[in-house]
Coordinates of N, CA and C and ligand atoms in Angstrom, one line a residue:
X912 N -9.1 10.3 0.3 CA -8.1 9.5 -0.4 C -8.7 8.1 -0.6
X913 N -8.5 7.9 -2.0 CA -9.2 6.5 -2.3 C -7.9 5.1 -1.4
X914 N -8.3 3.8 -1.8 CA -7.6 2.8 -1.0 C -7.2 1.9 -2.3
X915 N -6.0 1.9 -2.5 CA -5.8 1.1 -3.4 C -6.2 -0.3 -3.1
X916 N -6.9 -0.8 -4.2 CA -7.3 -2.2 -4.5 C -6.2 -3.3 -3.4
X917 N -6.7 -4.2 -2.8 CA -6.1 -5.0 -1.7 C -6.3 -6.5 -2.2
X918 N -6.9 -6.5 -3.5 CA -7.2 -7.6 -4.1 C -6.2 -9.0 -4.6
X919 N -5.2 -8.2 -5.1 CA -3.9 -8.8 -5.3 C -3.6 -9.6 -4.3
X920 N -3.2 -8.7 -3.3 CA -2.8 -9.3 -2.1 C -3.0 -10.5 -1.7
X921 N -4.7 -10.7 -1.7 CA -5.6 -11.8 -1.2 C -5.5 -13.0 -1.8
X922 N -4.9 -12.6 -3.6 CA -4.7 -13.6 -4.2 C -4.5 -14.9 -3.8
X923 N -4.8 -16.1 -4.0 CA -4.3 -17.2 -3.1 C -3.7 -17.4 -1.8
X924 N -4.8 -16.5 -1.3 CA -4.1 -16.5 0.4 C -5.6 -16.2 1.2
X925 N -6.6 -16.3 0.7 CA -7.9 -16.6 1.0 C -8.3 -18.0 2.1
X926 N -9.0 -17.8 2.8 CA -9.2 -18.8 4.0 C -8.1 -19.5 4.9
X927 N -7.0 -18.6 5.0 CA -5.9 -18.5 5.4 C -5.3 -18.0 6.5
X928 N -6.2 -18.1 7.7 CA -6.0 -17.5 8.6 C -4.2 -17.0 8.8
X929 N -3.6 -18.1 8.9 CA -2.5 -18.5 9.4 C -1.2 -17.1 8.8
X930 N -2.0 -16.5 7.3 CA -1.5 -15.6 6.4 C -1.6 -14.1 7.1
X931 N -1.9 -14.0 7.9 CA -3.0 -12.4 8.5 C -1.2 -11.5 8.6
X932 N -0.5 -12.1 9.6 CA 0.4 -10.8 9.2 C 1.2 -10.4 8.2
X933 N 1.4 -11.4 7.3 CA 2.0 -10.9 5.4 C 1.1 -10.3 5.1
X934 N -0.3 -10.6 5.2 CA -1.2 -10.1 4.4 C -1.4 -8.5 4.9
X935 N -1.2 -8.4 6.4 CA -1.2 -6.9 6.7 C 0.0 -6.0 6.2
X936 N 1.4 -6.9 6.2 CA 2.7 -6.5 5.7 C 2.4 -5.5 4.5
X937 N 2.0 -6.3 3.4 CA 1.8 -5.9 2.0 C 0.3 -4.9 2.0
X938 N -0.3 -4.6 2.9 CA -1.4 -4.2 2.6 C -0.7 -2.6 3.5
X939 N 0.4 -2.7 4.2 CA 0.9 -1.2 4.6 C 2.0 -0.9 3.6
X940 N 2.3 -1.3 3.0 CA 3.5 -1.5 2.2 C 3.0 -0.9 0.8
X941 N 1.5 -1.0 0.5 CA 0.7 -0.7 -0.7 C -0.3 0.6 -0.4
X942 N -0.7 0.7 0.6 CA -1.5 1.5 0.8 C -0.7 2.7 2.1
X943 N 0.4 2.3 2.6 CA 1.1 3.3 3.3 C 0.6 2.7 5.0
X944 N -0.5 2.3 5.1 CA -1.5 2.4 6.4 C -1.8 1.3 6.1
X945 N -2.7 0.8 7.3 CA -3.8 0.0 7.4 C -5.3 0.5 7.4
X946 N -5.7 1.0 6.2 CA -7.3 1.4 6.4 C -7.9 0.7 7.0
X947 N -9.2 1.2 7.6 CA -10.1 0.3 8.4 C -11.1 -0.6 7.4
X948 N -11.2 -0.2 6.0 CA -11.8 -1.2 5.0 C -10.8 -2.0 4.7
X949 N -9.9 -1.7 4.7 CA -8.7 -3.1 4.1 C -8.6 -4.2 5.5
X950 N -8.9 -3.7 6.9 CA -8.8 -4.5 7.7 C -10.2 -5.6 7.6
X951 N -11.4 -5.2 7.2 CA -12.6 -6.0 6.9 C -12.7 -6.9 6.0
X952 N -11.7 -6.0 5.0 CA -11.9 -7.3 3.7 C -10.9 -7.9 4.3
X953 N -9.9 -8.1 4.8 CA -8.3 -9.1 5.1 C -9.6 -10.1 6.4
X954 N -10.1 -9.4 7.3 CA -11.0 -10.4 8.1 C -11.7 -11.2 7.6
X955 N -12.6 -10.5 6.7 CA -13.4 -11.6 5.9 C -13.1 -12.7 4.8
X956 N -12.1 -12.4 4.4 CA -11.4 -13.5 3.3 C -10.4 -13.8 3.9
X957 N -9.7 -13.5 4.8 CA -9.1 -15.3 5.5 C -10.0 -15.7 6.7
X958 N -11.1 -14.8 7.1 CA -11.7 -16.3 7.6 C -11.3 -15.8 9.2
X959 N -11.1 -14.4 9.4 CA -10.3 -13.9 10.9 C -11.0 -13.0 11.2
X960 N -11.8 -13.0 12.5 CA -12.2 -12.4 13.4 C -11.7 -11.0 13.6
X961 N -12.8 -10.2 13.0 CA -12.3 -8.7 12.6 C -11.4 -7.9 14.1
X962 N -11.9 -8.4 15.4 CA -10.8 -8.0 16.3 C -9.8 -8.6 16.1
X963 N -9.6 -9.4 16.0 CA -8.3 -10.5 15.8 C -7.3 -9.5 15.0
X964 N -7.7 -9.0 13.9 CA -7.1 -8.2 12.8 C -6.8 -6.9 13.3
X965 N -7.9 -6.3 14.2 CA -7.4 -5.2 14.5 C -6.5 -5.2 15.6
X966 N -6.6 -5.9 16.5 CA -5.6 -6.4 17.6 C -4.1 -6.5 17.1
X967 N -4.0 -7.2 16.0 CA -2.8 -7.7 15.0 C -1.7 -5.8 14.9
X968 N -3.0 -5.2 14.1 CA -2.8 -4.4 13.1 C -2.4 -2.8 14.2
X969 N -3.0 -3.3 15.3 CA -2.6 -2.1 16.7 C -1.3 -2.9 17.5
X970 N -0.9 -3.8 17.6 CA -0.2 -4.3 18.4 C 1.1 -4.2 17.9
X971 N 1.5 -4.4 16.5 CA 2.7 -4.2 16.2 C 3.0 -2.7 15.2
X972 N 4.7 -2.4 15.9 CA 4.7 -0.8 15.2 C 4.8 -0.5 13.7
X973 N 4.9 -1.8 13.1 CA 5.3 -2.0 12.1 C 4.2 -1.2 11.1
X974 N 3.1 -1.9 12.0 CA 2.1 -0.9 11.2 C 1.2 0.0 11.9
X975 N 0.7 0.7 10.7 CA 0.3 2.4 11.4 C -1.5 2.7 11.0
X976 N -2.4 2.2 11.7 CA -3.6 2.5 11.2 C -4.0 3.9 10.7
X977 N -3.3 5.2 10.8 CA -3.2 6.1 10.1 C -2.3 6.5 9.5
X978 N -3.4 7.3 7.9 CA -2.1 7.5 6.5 C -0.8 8.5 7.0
X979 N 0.4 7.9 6.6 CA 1.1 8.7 6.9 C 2.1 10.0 6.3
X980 N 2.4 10.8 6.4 CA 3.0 11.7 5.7 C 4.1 11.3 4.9
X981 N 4.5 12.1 3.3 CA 5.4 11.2 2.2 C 6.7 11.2 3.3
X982 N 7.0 12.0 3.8 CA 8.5 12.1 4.9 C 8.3 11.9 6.2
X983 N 8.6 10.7 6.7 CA 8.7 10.2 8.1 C 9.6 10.4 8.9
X984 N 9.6 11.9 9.9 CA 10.8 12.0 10.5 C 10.2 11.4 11.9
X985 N 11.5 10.4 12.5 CA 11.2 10.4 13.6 C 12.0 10.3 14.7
X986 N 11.5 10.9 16.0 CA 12.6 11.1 16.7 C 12.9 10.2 18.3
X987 N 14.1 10.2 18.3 CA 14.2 9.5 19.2 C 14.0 10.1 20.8
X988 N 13.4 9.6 22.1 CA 13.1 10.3 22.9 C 13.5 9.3 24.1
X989 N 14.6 8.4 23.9 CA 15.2 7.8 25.0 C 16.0 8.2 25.6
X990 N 16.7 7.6 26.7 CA 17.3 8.5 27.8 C 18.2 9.5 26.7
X991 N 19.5 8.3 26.3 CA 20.3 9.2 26.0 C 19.9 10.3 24.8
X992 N 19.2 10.2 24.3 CA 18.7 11.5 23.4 C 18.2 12.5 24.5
X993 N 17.0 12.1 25.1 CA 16.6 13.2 25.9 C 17.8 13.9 26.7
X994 N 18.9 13.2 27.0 CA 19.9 14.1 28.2 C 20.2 14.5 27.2
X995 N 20.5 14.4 25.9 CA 21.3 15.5 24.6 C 20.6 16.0 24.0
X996 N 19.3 16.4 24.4 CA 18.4 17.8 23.3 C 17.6 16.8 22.7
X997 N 16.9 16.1 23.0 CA 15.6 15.7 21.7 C 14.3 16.4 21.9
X998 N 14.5 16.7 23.5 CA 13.2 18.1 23.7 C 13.4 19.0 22.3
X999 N 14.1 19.4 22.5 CA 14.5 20.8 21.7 C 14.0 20.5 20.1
X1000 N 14.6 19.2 20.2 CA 14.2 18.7 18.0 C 13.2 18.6 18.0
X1001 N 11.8 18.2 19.1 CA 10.8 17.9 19.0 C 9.9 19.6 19.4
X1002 N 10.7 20.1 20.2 CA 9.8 21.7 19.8 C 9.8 22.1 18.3
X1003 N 11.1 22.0 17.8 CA 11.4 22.7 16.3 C 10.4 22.2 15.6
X1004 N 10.5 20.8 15.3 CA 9.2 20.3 14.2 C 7.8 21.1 14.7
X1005 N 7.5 20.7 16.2 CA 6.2 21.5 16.6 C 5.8 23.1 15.9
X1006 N 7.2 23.9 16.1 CA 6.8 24.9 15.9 C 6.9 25.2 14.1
X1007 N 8.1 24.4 13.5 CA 7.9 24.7 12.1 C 7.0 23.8 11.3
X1008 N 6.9 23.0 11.6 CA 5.7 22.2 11.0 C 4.3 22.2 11.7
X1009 N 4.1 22.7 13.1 CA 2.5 22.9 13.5 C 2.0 22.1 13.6
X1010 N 2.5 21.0 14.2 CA 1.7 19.9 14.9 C 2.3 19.1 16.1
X1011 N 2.0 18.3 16.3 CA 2.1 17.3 17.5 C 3.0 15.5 16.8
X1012 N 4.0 15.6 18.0 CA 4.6 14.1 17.9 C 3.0 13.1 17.5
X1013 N 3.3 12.4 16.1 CA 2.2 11.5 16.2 C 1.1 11.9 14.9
X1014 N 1.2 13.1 14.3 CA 0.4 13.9 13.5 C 1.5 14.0 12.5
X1015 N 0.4 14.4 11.1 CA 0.9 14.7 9.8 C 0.0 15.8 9.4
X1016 N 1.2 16.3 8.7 CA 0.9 18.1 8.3 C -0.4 17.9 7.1
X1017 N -1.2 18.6 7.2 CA -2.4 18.7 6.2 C -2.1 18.4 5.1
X1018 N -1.1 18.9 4.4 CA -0.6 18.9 2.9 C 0.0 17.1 2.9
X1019 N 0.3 16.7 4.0 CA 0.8 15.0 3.5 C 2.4 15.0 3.5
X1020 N 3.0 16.2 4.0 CA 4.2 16.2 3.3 C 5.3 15.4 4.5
X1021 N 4.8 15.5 5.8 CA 5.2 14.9 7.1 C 4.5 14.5 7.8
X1022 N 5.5 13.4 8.5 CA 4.6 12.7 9.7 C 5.8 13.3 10.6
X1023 N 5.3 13.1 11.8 CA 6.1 13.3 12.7 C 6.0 12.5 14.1
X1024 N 7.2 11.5 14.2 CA 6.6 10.2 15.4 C 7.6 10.3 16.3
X1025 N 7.7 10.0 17.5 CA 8.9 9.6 18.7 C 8.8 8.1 18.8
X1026 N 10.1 7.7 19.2 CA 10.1 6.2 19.8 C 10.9 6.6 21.1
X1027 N 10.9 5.6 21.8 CA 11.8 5.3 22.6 C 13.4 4.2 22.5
X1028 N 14.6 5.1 22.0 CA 15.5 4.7 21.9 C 15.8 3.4 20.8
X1029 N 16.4 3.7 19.6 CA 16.9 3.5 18.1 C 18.3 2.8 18.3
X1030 N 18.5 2.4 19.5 CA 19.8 1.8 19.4 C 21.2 2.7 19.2
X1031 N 20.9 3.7 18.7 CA 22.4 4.1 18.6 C 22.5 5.2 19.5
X1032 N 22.8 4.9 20.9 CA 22.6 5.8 22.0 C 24.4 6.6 21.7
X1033 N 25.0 6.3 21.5 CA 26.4 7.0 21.3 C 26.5 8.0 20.6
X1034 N 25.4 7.7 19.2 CA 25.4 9.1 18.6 C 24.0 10.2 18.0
X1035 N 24.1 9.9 20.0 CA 22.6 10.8 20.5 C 23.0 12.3 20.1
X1036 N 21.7 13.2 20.0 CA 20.5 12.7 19.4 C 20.2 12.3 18.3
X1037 N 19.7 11.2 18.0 CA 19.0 10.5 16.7 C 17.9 10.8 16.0
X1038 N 17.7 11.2 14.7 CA 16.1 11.3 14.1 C 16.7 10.6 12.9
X1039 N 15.6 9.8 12.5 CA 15.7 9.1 11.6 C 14.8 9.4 10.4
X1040 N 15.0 10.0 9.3 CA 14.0 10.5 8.1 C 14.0 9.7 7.0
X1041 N 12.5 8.8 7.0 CA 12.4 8.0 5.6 C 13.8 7.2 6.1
X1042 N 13.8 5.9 6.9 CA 15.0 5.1 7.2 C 15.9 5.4 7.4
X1043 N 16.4 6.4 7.1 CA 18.2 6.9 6.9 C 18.2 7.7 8.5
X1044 N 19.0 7.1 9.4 CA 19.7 7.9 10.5 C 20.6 8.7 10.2
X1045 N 20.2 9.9 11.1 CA 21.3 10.9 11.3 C 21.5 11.3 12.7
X1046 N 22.9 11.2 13.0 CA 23.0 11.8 14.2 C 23.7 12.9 14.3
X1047 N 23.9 13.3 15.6 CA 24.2 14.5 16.5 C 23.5 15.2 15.9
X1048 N 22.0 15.1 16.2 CA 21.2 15.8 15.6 C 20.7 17.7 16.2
X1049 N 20.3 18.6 15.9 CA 20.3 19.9 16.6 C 19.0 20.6 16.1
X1050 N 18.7 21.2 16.5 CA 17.3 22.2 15.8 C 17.7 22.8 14.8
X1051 N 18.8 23.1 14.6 CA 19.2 23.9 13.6 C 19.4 22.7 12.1
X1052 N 20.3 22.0 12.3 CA 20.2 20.8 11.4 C 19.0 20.6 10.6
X1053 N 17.8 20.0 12.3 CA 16.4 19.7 11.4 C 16.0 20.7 10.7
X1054 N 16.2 22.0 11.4 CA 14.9 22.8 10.3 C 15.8 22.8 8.9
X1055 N 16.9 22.8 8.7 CA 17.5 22.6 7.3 C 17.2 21.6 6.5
X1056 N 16.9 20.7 7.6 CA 16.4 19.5 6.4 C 15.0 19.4 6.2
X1057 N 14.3 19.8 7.2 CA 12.8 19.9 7.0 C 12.7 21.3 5.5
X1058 N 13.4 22.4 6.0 CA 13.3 22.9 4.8 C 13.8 23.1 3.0
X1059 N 14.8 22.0 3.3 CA 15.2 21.7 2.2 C 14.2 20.5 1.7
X1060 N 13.4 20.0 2.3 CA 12.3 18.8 1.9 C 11.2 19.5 1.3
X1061 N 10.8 20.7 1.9 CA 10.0 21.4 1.9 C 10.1 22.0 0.4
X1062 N 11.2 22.5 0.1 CA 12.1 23.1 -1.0 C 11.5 22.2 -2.1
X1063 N 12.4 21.0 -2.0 CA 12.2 19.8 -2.7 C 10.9 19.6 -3.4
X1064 N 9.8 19.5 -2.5 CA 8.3 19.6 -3.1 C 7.9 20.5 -3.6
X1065 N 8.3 22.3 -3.3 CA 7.8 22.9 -4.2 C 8.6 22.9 -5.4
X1066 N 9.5 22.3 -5.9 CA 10.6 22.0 -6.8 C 9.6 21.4 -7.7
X1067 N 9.5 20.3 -7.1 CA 8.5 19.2 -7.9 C 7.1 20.0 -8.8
X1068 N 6.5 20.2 -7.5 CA 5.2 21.0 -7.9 C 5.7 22.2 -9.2
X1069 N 6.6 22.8 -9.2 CA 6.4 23.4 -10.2 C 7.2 23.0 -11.5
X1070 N 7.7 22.2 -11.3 CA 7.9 21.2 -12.4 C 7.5 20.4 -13.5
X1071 N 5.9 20.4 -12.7 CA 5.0 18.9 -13.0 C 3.9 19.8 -14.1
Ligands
FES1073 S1 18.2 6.8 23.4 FE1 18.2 7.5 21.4 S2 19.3 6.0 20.3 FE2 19.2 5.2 22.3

């Protein structure tokens, strides 16, 4: 996968140290990720110590040095989820999607991430898909929605 142009970005914000995390803002915001060339050129044109940038670009969760899947489900794995079934949501994706908390499906179509606890411990368990919370979440729920997403794309695809 190519890297979309990061040039814009840089626009008037060149030798700018002080700019590094807007500039990484808009550079996950455009490219989904933080590529490891877009972190070179953001080092070398403001003028920032390519650890400095990767330190930046690992340290906060905001951003994700790997591309991520078009649907971001993620699940919550704090206390009160885990006493209400988040094991269980997190086997479902494993076994219907075939991968690991932290991985995206070959095709692009999911990521699949845990945090530790979303704030809304009341209406545990929580996963949150592409921003939108849902709670009292269940295995049975997710795989409906994982496969109505699934649905969705081959909708698309044969559409196009
Ligand atoms: S533990 Fe899941 S929202 Fe708090």
């Amino acid at each position: 996968m190519s890297m979309p142009t990061i040039d814009p970005i840089l626009e008037g914000r060149r030798s700018q140290p002080g700019q590094l995390i807007e500039v990484l803002q808009d550079v996950q915001e455009i490219c989904g990720y933080i590529p490891a060339d877009a972190m070179k050129a953001v080092a070398k044109e403001l003028g920032v110590p390519l650890m400095e940038v990767y330190r930046v670009a690992n340290f906060y969760k905001a951003f994700t040095l790997k591309p991520r899947g078009k649907n971001v489900i993620t699940i919550c794995t704090g206390t009160a989820c885990h006493v209400r079934g988040s094991d269980l949501l997190i086997d479902q994706v494993k076994g219907q999607l075939q991968l690991e908390p932290g991985e995206t499906t070959k095709d692009g179509t999911f990521t699949v991430e845990c945090v530790n606890c979303l704030g809304a411990c009341a209406l545990a368990p929580i996963v949150v898909q592409n921003g939108s919370y849902l709670d009292h979440m269940t295995p049975g729920k997710l795989r409906r929605i994982i496969d109505k997403t699934r649905g969705a794309k081959r909708k698309e695809a044969s559409d196009a």
